[in-house]
Amino acid sequence: MKEELIKLDQILPQVAEGKEVLWRNPKVIPFEEAKKELPLGMEDILDAEGRLERFAPLIAKLFPETKSQGGIIESPLQEIPSMKELMEKKYGLDFQGGRLFLKRDSDLAVAGSVKARGGIYEVLKHTEDLIGHRKDWADLSKEELKDSLSEYKVQVGSTGNLGMSIGIMSAALGYEAIVHMSKDAKEWKKEKLRSQGVTVIEYEGDYGEAVAQGRRESDQDPKSYFVDDENSKDLFLGYSVAALRLKKQLEDLEISVDDTHPLIVYIPCGVGGAPGGIAFGLKEVYGDNVKVFFVEPTEAPCMLVGLATGMHNKVSVQDLGLSGNTHADGLAVSRPSGFVGKVMEPLLEGEITVKDSRLYDYLRDLKASEEIFIEPSSCAGFQGPLMTIKEYPEHFFKQGTHIVWATGGSLVPEKTREEFYNTYL
Ligand SMILES: *Cc1c(COP(=O)(O)O)cnc(C)c1O
């Protein structure tokens, strides 16, 4: 199988050897053209944004830490000039006037990761589907919520962060929440979930197995809803709202985005939902003036393999002889979402891969230069500028705004952070 597969794209022999690569997507086309074929559009993103606004008063009530933002869960966009300087010196990069920003989804309220976007949105959407639109969400007491929702279950399979987002939100609304976790999931995440009243079921196998088993159990119960990370349009749309929020933040910072000042965005990718949703939203907002790259571990580059072979969810990284094992637990996915892969085909600029050892270097670099902690998976984005600046001499990158999307970290306990700072592979 491997021998046949690596013939499908010239990057694949290197990918199969576990090398770090930058792959330019040959199928990316002008957005005006791509748009015609997309299954979703701006009206879907606006609908999702509206739903988050309807629920905002309730979120503010259930999670007091969101009160100051009126129950809107959003993260800061922060310029990181010291990290830029460090990268220029340490890695021999030249940003040539380009600026470097960190989108701090690592600090999103409630779930401490990008999953707060999709996961929370999907639970809210499901709640509306169950008991209808209402204007008075915030007037309901916890007991009233529990009375309407406790007979229903919400279940999900997860390597960790999606489980945290869905589990915490579902339990807070009064659902019976069950999270099926793979072997990659960290102990502290399981403990945190249990402390919030979520049932955690552990599996010896990988993410795919936890999902399959979780789905089987959920399907046997008519009052149970299974969040399908691989195919969910709702998750995807929850993530896409990030683009509208980012647009506002860039405007506030008076950063222009046009054909001489492109936005170049690097997002860590697991199954594809989070980076896919964000990328789709950004394309709808900025069209060809945004270039989006996904970043994956060299041992688990499932979206790259799916796109480069054109086989999407019909192929796994094991088919290419890779292990699928990575320290980046949020990215430890062997088979990509077919739904996301097909949407991304005409939109994605390219794919970049990164070795695990570098994730810890970037983690220490960011801490040392900016005093910011993010988790290893989340550090993958820093491989982005490293690869694009070296490999794209074209003018458009020179005055670009580079955004590294930090996808998780704020809930990581201090002890685990110390372990990360001291991990050298
Ligand atoms: C889930 C996750 C991602 C990637 O999201 P997918 O939807 O799986 O592609 C990236 N970083 C972190 C920290 C995550 O938890």
Short mmCIF file of C-alpha atoms and ligand atoms in Angstrom, two decimals:
data_model
loop_
_atom_site.label_atom_id
_atom_site.label_comp_id
_atom_site.label_asym_id
_atom_site.label_seq_id
_atom_site.Cartn_x
_atom_site.Cartn_y
_atom_site.Cartn_z
CA MET A 1 0.00 0.00 0.00
CA LYS A 2 2.74 2.44 0.99
CA GLU A 3 4.55 1.99 -2.32
CA GLU A 4 1.41 2.87 -4.28
CA LEU A 5 0.51 5.80 -2.05
CA ILE A 6 3.83 7.61 -2.20
CA LYS A 7 3.53 7.85 -5.98
CA LEU A 8 0.45 10.06 -5.67
CA ASP A 9 2.32 13.29 -4.80
CA GLN A 10 5.98 14.18 -4.89
CA ILE A 11 5.96 15.25 -1.23
CA LEU A 12 4.82 11.85 0.02
CA PRO A 13 8.14 9.95 -0.02
CA GLN A 14 9.55 12.58 2.37
CA VAL A 15 6.42 12.53 4.49
CA ALA A 16 6.66 8.74 4.74
CA GLU A 17 10.23 9.13 6.02
CA GLY A 18 9.04 11.42 8.79
CA LYS A 19 10.79 14.48 7.34
CA GLU A 20 9.65 18.03 8.03
CA VAL A 21 8.04 19.44 4.90
CA LEU A 22 6.18 22.37 3.43
CA TRP A 23 3.61 21.19 0.89
CA ARG A 24 2.05 23.67 -1.47
CA ASN A 25 -1.50 22.65 -2.23
CA PRO A 26 -1.76 22.32 -6.03
CA LYS A 27 -5.56 22.48 -5.86
CA VAL A 28 -5.89 25.91 -4.22
CA ILE A 29 -7.85 28.24 -6.53
CA PRO A 30 -9.03 31.86 -6.44
CA PHE A 31 -11.62 32.23 -3.73
CA GLU A 32 -14.33 33.66 -5.99
CA GLU A 33 -14.22 30.40 -7.90
CA ALA A 34 -13.85 28.12 -4.88
CA LYS A 35 -16.80 29.77 -3.21
CA LYS A 36 -19.29 28.50 -5.78
CA GLU A 37 -18.68 24.90 -4.81
CA LEU A 38 -18.56 25.27 -1.03
CA PRO A 39 -21.31 23.53 0.95
CA LEU A 40 -21.42 26.42 3.48
CA GLY A 41 -21.23 30.18 3.20
CA MET A 42 -21.12 33.48 5.06
CA GLU A 43 -24.81 33.23 6.01
CA ASP A 44 -24.02 30.06 7.96
CA ILE A 45 -21.21 31.80 9.84
CA LEU A 46 -23.48 34.73 10.68
CA ASP A 47 -26.17 32.33 11.89
CA ALA A 48 -23.63 30.70 14.22
CA GLU A 49 -22.46 34.08 15.46
CA GLY A 50 -26.07 35.04 16.19
CA ARG A 51 -26.63 31.87 18.19
CA LEU A 52 -23.55 32.55 20.33
CA GLU A 53 -24.92 36.03 20.98
CA ARG A 54 -28.32 34.67 22.01
CA PHE A 55 -26.68 32.39 24.52
CA ALA A 56 -24.14 34.92 25.78
CA PRO A 57 -26.20 36.04 28.82
CA LEU A 58 -26.53 32.42 29.92
CA ILE A 59 -22.82 31.75 29.42
CA ALA A 60 -22.02 34.83 31.51
CA LYS A 61 -24.19 33.41 34.25
CA LEU A 62 -22.83 29.85 34.15
CA PHE A 63 -19.20 30.92 33.79
CA PRO A 64 -18.59 34.14 35.75
CA GLU A 65 -15.11 34.48 34.24
CA THR A 66 -16.84 35.39 30.94
CA LYS A 67 -18.94 38.15 32.50
CA SER A 68 -16.54 40.97 31.63
CA GLN A 69 -16.93 40.05 27.94
CA GLY A 70 -20.71 39.71 28.27
CA GLY A 71 -20.61 35.93 27.91
CA ILE A 72 -18.83 36.08 24.56
CA ILE A 73 -15.92 33.65 24.68
CA GLU A 74 -13.08 35.24 22.73
CA SER A 75 -9.31 35.39 22.95
CA PRO A 76 -6.83 38.24 22.53
CA LEU A 77 -4.76 38.81 19.41
CA GLN A 78 -1.33 39.78 20.67
CA GLU A 79 1.71 41.02 18.84
CA ILE A 80 4.80 39.10 19.94
CA PRO A 81 7.81 41.19 18.86
CA SER A 82 10.24 39.57 21.30
CA MET A 83 9.40 36.13 19.97
CA LYS A 84 9.84 37.45 16.45
CA GLU A 85 13.27 38.78 17.37
CA LEU A 86 14.18 35.51 19.04
CA MET A 87 13.11 33.54 15.96
CA GLU A 88 15.08 35.84 13.69
CA LYS A 89 18.24 35.35 15.73
CA LYS A 90 17.90 31.72 16.75
CA TYR A 91 16.51 30.32 13.51
CA GLY A 92 18.07 32.72 11.05
CA LEU A 93 14.75 34.08 9.78
CA ASP A 94 14.10 37.44 8.20
CA PHE A 95 10.52 38.62 8.54
CA GLN A 96 11.39 41.52 6.20
CA GLY A 97 9.03 43.99 7.80
CA GLY A 98 6.32 41.45 8.42
CA ARG A 99 4.74 41.37 11.88
CA LEU A 100 4.19 38.38 14.12
CA PHE A 101 1.06 37.87 16.20
CA LEU A 102 -0.25 35.17 18.49
CA LYS A 103 -3.97 34.42 18.47
CA ARG A 104 -4.38 33.26 22.04
CA ASP A 105 -7.09 30.61 21.85
CA SER A 106 -4.91 28.90 24.43
CA ASP A 107 -6.57 31.32 26.85
CA LEU A 108 -10.18 30.91 25.77
CA ALA A 109 -12.46 30.81 28.79
CA VAL A 110 -14.18 27.63 29.99
CA ALA A 111 -12.10 25.07 28.05
CA GLY A 112 -8.63 26.65 27.74
CA SER A 113 -8.31 25.69 24.09
CA VAL A 114 -9.59 26.31 20.60
CA LYS A 115 -12.20 23.64 21.34
CA ALA A 116 -14.10 26.23 23.35
CA ARG A 117 -15.22 27.55 19.98
CA GLY A 118 -16.59 24.49 18.25
CA GLY A 119 -17.43 22.38 21.26
CA ILE A 120 -19.42 24.94 23.17
CA TYR A 121 -21.20 26.08 20.03
CA GLU A 122 -22.30 22.55 19.19
CA VAL A 123 -23.70 21.91 22.67
CA LEU A 124 -25.66 25.19 22.48
CA LYS A 125 -26.96 24.38 19.01
CA HIS A 126 -28.07 20.95 20.19
CA THR A 127 -29.81 22.52 23.17
CA GLU A 128 -31.76 24.84 20.89
CA ASP A 129 -32.63 21.90 18.65
CA LEU A 130 -33.96 20.03 21.69
CA ILE A 131 -36.00 22.67 23.45
CA GLY A 132 -36.39 25.39 20.87
CA HIS A 133 -35.34 28.99 20.63
CA ARG A 134 -35.95 31.06 23.68
CA LYS A 135 -35.13 34.60 24.59
CA ASP A 136 -34.95 34.02 28.30
CA TRP A 137 -32.04 31.58 28.53
CA ALA A 138 -30.35 33.66 31.16
CA ASP A 139 -33.48 33.78 33.32
CA LEU A 140 -33.45 30.02 33.80
CA SER A 141 -31.98 28.84 37.09
CA LYS A 142 -29.51 25.96 37.20
CA GLU A 143 -32.29 23.78 38.61
CA GLU A 144 -34.65 24.64 35.77
CA LEU A 145 -31.96 23.87 33.23
CA LYS A 146 -31.25 20.59 34.93
CA ASP A 147 -34.96 19.73 34.95
CA SER A 148 -35.19 20.22 31.19
CA LEU A 149 -31.89 18.62 30.22
CA SER A 150 -30.77 16.01 32.76
CA GLU A 151 -32.67 13.20 31.05
CA TYR A 152 -30.52 13.78 27.96
CA LYS A 153 -26.95 12.64 27.41
CA VAL A 154 -24.18 14.27 25.43
CA GLN A 155 -21.23 12.04 24.51
CA VAL A 156 -17.98 12.60 22.68
CA GLY A 157 -14.75 10.77 21.81
CA SER A 158 -11.64 12.83 22.43
CA THR A 159 -7.88 13.00 22.85
CA GLY A 160 -8.56 15.56 25.56
CA ASN A 161 -9.44 19.10 24.69
CA LEU A 162 -12.67 18.47 22.81
CA GLY A 163 -13.79 16.30 25.69
CA MET A 164 -13.04 19.16 28.08
CA SER A 165 -15.02 21.65 26.07
CA ILE A 166 -18.06 19.44 25.41
CA GLY A 167 -17.93 17.82 28.84
CA ILE A 168 -17.68 21.02 30.88
CA MET A 169 -20.35 22.83 28.85
CA SER A 170 -22.78 19.91 28.78
CA ALA A 171 -22.47 19.29 32.50
CA ALA A 172 -22.89 23.00 33.25
CA LEU A 173 -26.15 23.04 31.28
CA GLY A 174 -27.42 20.03 33.20
CA TYR A 175 -26.90 17.22 30.68
CA GLU A 176 -25.47 13.86 31.62
CA ALA A 177 -22.06 14.21 29.98
CA ILE A 178 -19.88 11.25 28.98
CA VAL A 179 -16.41 11.62 27.46
CA HIS A 180 -14.69 8.65 25.82
CA MET A 181 -10.94 9.20 26.02
CA SER A 182 -8.08 7.64 24.11
CA LYS A 183 -4.73 6.57 25.50
CA ASP A 184 -3.19 9.94 24.52
CA ALA A 185 -5.39 11.85 26.95
CA LYS A 186 -3.61 13.37 29.92
CA GLU A 187 -4.51 12.37 33.47
CA TRP A 188 -5.15 15.94 34.66
CA LYS A 189 -7.77 16.41 31.95
CA LYS A 190 -9.64 13.33 33.15
CA GLU A 191 -9.47 14.57 36.73
CA LYS A 192 -10.71 18.02 35.80
CA LEU A 193 -13.67 16.54 33.94
CA ARG A 194 -14.60 14.19 36.76
CA SER A 195 -14.47 17.08 39.20
CA GLN A 196 -17.12 18.85 37.09
CA GLY A 197 -19.45 15.86 37.17
CA VAL A 198 -18.52 14.42 33.79
CA THR A 199 -18.22 10.65 33.32
CA VAL A 200 -14.89 9.71 31.75
CA ILE A 201 -14.46 6.34 30.03
CA GLU A 202 -10.88 5.40 29.19
CA TYR A 203 -9.62 3.30 26.27
CA GLU A 204 -6.35 1.55 25.61
CA GLY A 205 -6.61 2.33 21.91
CA ASP A 206 -6.17 5.52 19.93
CA TYR A 207 -8.54 8.38 19.21
CA GLY A 208 -10.31 6.50 16.38
CA GLU A 209 -11.18 3.67 18.72
CA ALA A 210 -12.50 5.94 21.48
CA VAL A 211 -14.73 7.66 18.94
CA ALA A 212 -16.02 4.39 17.47
CA GLN A 213 -16.86 2.96 20.88
CA GLY A 214 -18.43 6.17 22.12
CA ARG A 215 -20.59 6.40 19.04
CA ARG A 216 -21.72 2.79 19.42
CA GLU A 217 -22.84 3.39 22.99
CA SER A 218 -24.55 6.65 22.15
CA ASP A 219 -26.39 5.20 19.16
CA GLN A 220 -28.06 2.62 21.40
CA ASP A 221 -29.68 5.35 23.44
CA PRO A 222 -32.35 7.55 21.80
CA LYS A 223 -31.83 10.28 24.42
CA SER A 224 -28.12 10.45 23.76
CA TYR A 225 -26.41 12.83 21.35
CA PHE A 226 -22.97 12.02 20.00
CA VAL A 227 -20.72 14.88 18.95
CA ASP A 228 -19.08 13.71 15.75
CA ASP A 229 -15.72 15.43 15.53
CA GLU A 230 -15.10 14.10 12.03
CA ASN A 231 -18.29 15.14 10.30
CA SER A 232 -19.98 17.80 12.37
CA LYS A 233 -21.01 20.93 10.47
CA ASP A 234 -21.99 22.57 13.75
CA LEU A 235 -18.53 22.19 15.26
CA PHE A 236 -17.05 23.53 12.05
CA LEU A 237 -19.33 26.57 12.07
CA GLY A 238 -18.60 27.26 15.72
CA TYR A 239 -14.92 27.49 14.82
CA SER A 240 -15.60 29.64 11.77
CA VAL A 241 -16.99 32.51 13.87
CA ALA A 242 -13.37 33.16 14.94
CA ALA A 243 -12.85 34.87 11.58
CA LEU A 244 -15.45 37.58 12.24
CA ARG A 245 -13.95 38.24 15.64
CA LEU A 246 -10.39 38.36 14.26
CA LYS A 247 -11.46 40.85 11.60
CA LYS A 248 -12.69 43.17 14.31
CA GLN A 249 -9.46 42.76 16.28
CA LEU A 250 -7.30 43.53 13.25
CA GLU A 251 -9.40 46.61 12.50
CA ASP A 252 -9.01 47.79 16.09
CA LEU A 253 -5.25 47.41 15.72
CA GLU A 254 -5.43 49.27 12.40
CA ILE A 255 -3.77 46.45 10.54
CA SER A 256 -4.72 46.42 6.91
CA VAL A 257 -5.20 43.21 5.01
CA ASP A 258 -4.97 43.55 1.22
CA ASP A 259 -3.05 42.08 -1.67
CA THR A 260 0.22 43.71 -0.65
CA HIS A 261 -0.37 43.02 3.06
CA PRO A 262 -1.60 39.44 3.20
CA LEU A 263 -2.58 37.66 6.34
CA ILE A 264 -0.60 34.46 6.72
CA VAL A 265 -2.13 32.15 9.28
CA TYR A 266 -0.68 28.96 10.75
CA ILE A 267 -3.00 26.61 12.60
CA PRO A 268 -2.19 23.27 14.28
CA CYS A 269 -4.31 20.49 12.78
CA GLY A 270 -5.60 17.23 14.23
CA VAL A 271 -8.72 15.78 12.64
CA GLY A 272 -9.23 19.11 10.87
CA GLY A 273 -12.39 20.60 12.37
CA ALA A 274 -10.85 23.47 14.28
CA PRO A 275 -8.31 24.64 11.71
CA GLY A 276 -10.76 23.89 8.90
CA GLY A 277 -13.56 25.93 10.40
CA ILE A 278 -11.26 28.85 11.16
CA ALA A 279 -9.69 28.71 7.70
CA PHE A 280 -13.09 28.57 5.99
CA GLY A 281 -14.23 31.61 7.99
CA LEU A 282 -11.05 33.52 7.16
CA LYS A 283 -11.44 32.78 3.45
CA GLU A 284 -15.04 34.01 3.53
CA VAL A 285 -13.85 37.23 5.18
CA TYR A 286 -10.57 37.90 3.37
CA GLY A 287 -10.69 35.78 0.20
CA ASP A 288 -7.34 35.57 -1.55
CA ASN A 289 -5.70 38.02 0.87
CA VAL A 290 -5.45 35.35 3.51
CA LYS A 291 -3.11 32.38 3.13
CA VAL A 292 -3.79 29.56 5.55
CA PHE A 293 -1.38 26.76 6.40
CA PHE A 294 -2.11 23.81 8.65
CA VAL A 295 0.70 22.41 10.77
CA GLU A 296 0.86 18.74 11.80
CA PRO A 297 3.35 16.45 13.58
CA THR A 298 5.68 14.51 11.29
CA GLU A 299 4.35 11.22 12.71
CA ALA A 300 0.67 12.16 12.41
CA PRO A 301 0.20 14.37 9.34
CA CYS A 302 -3.23 12.96 8.56
CA MET A 303 -4.71 15.98 6.77
CA LEU A 304 -1.62 16.35 4.61
CA VAL A 305 -1.77 12.69 3.63
CA GLY A 306 -5.52 12.93 2.96
CA LEU A 307 -5.12 16.01 0.78
CA ALA A 308 -1.96 15.02 -1.07
CA THR A 309 -3.36 11.59 -1.97
CA GLY A 310 -6.84 12.98 -2.59
CA MET A 311 -8.11 10.07 -0.52
CA HIS A 312 -9.12 12.09 2.57
CA ASN A 313 -10.61 9.83 5.26
CA LYS A 314 -9.96 6.73 3.11
CA VAL A 315 -6.28 6.85 4.06
CA SER A 316 -4.43 6.84 7.38
CA VAL A 317 -0.89 7.82 8.35
CA GLN A 318 -0.24 4.16 9.17
CA ASP A 319 -0.92 3.34 5.51
CA LEU A 320 2.16 5.44 4.81
CA GLY A 321 4.18 3.58 7.43
CA LEU A 322 4.03 6.34 10.08
CA SER A 323 3.28 5.58 13.73
CA GLY A 324 0.64 8.21 14.48
CA ASN A 325 2.37 8.69 17.86
CA THR A 326 3.19 12.22 18.94
CA HIS A 327 3.71 14.28 22.10
CA ALA A 328 1.23 16.74 20.58
CA ASP A 329 -1.78 15.04 22.12
CA GLY A 330 -4.25 17.46 20.51
CA LEU A 331 -2.90 16.53 17.09
CA ALA A 332 -2.55 12.78 17.62
CA VAL A 333 -4.97 11.84 14.87
CA SER A 334 -4.25 9.20 12.23
CA ARG A 335 -7.14 9.72 9.85
CA PRO A 336 -8.49 13.13 8.80
CA SER A 337 -12.06 14.33 8.55
CA GLY A 338 -13.27 13.65 5.02
CA PHE A 339 -15.78 16.47 5.25
CA VAL A 340 -13.14 19.02 6.23
CA GLY A 341 -10.58 17.73 3.74
CA LYS A 342 -12.97 18.22 0.84
CA VAL A 343 -13.95 21.74 1.95
CA MET A 344 -10.27 22.67 2.35
CA GLU A 345 -9.09 21.30 -0.99
CA PRO A 346 -9.59 24.55 -2.96
CA LEU A 347 -8.92 26.88 0.01
CA LEU A 348 -5.80 25.76 1.81
CA GLU A 349 -2.48 27.30 0.81
CA GLY A 350 -0.42 24.44 2.13
CA GLU A 351 0.60 22.06 4.86
CA ILE A 352 3.64 22.10 7.09
CA THR A 353 4.96 19.36 9.35
CA VAL A 354 7.01 19.60 12.53
CA LYS A 355 9.03 17.18 14.65
CA ASP A 356 7.97 16.74 18.26
CA SER A 357 11.36 17.85 19.57
CA ARG A 358 10.85 21.32 18.10
CA LEU A 359 7.51 21.79 19.85
CA TYR A 360 9.33 21.92 23.17
CA ASP A 361 11.90 24.33 21.76
CA TYR A 362 9.12 26.70 20.64
CA LEU A 363 7.41 26.25 24.00
CA ARG A 364 10.58 27.38 25.81
CA ASP A 365 11.20 30.14 23.24
CA LEU A 366 7.76 31.66 23.78
CA LYS A 367 8.05 31.46 27.53
CA ALA A 368 11.51 33.02 27.51
CA SER A 369 10.68 35.81 25.08
CA GLU A 370 7.07 36.72 25.89
CA GLU A 371 6.35 35.07 29.25
CA ILE A 372 3.53 33.11 27.62
CA PHE A 373 2.86 29.44 28.19
CA ILE A 374 1.07 27.31 25.59
CA GLU A 375 0.88 23.51 25.36
CA PRO A 376 3.07 21.44 22.98
CA SER A 377 0.33 20.84 20.34
CA SER A 378 -0.31 24.52 20.32
CA CYS A 379 3.36 25.30 19.55
CA ALA A 380 3.16 23.63 16.15
CA GLY A 381 2.13 26.93 14.56
CA PHE A 382 5.59 28.40 15.08
CA GLN A 383 6.93 25.99 12.52
CA GLY A 384 4.85 28.03 10.06
CA PRO A 385 6.90 31.20 9.63
CA LEU A 386 10.07 29.14 9.81
CA MET A 387 9.06 27.17 6.74
CA THR A 388 7.19 29.78 4.70
CA ILE A 389 9.75 32.54 5.05
CA LYS A 390 12.49 30.19 3.94
CA GLU A 391 10.57 28.61 1.10
CA TYR A 392 8.48 31.43 -0.36
CA PRO A 393 10.66 34.21 -1.68
CA GLU A 394 7.60 35.83 -3.27
CA HIS A 395 6.89 39.40 -2.49
CA PHE A 396 3.53 38.83 -0.87
CA PHE A 397 5.01 37.42 2.30
CA LYS A 398 7.30 40.36 2.88
CA GLN A 399 4.81 42.80 4.29
CA GLY A 400 2.54 40.14 5.61
CA THR A 401 0.99 39.79 9.01
CA HIS A 402 1.89 36.37 10.34
CA ILE A 403 -0.56 34.93 12.83
CA VAL A 404 0.41 31.85 14.80
CA TRP A 405 -2.77 30.31 16.16
CA ALA A 406 -2.14 29.15 19.74
CA THR A 407 -4.69 26.41 20.27
CA GLY A 408 -4.39 25.40 23.90
CA GLY A 409 -2.70 25.69 27.25
CA SER A 410 -4.28 27.85 29.95
CA LEU A 411 -5.72 24.94 31.93
CA VAL A 412 -2.48 22.95 32.04
CA PRO A 413 -1.43 22.55 35.70
CA GLU A 414 1.83 24.13 36.88
CA LYS A 415 3.48 20.77 37.51
CA THR A 416 2.84 19.64 33.94
CA ARG A 417 4.15 22.98 32.62
CA GLU A 418 7.41 22.39 34.49
CA GLU A 419 7.68 18.96 32.89
CA PHE A 420 7.21 20.51 29.46
CA TYR A 421 9.87 23.17 30.08
CA ASN A 422 12.27 20.38 30.92
CA THR A 423 11.46 18.03 28.07
CA TYR A 424 14.22 17.63 25.49
CA LEU A 425 13.68 15.02 22.78
C1 LIG B 1 -7.97 19.81 18.86
C2 LIG B 1 -6.77 20.61 18.85
C3 LIG B 1 -6.21 21.04 17.66
C4 LIG B 1 -6.70 20.68 16.28
O1 LIG B 1 -8.09 20.62 16.11
P1 LIG B 1 -8.74 19.52 15.16
O2 LIG B 1 -10.15 19.90 15.07
O3 LIG B 1 -8.54 18.18 15.82
O4 LIG B 1 -8.00 19.57 13.88
C5 LIG B 1 -5.07 21.81 17.75
N1 LIG B 1 -4.51 22.13 18.93
C6 LIG B 1 -5.05 21.74 20.10
C7 LIG B 1 -4.38 22.14 21.38
C8 LIG B 1 -6.18 20.96 20.10
O5 LIG B 1 -6.70 20.57 21.26
#
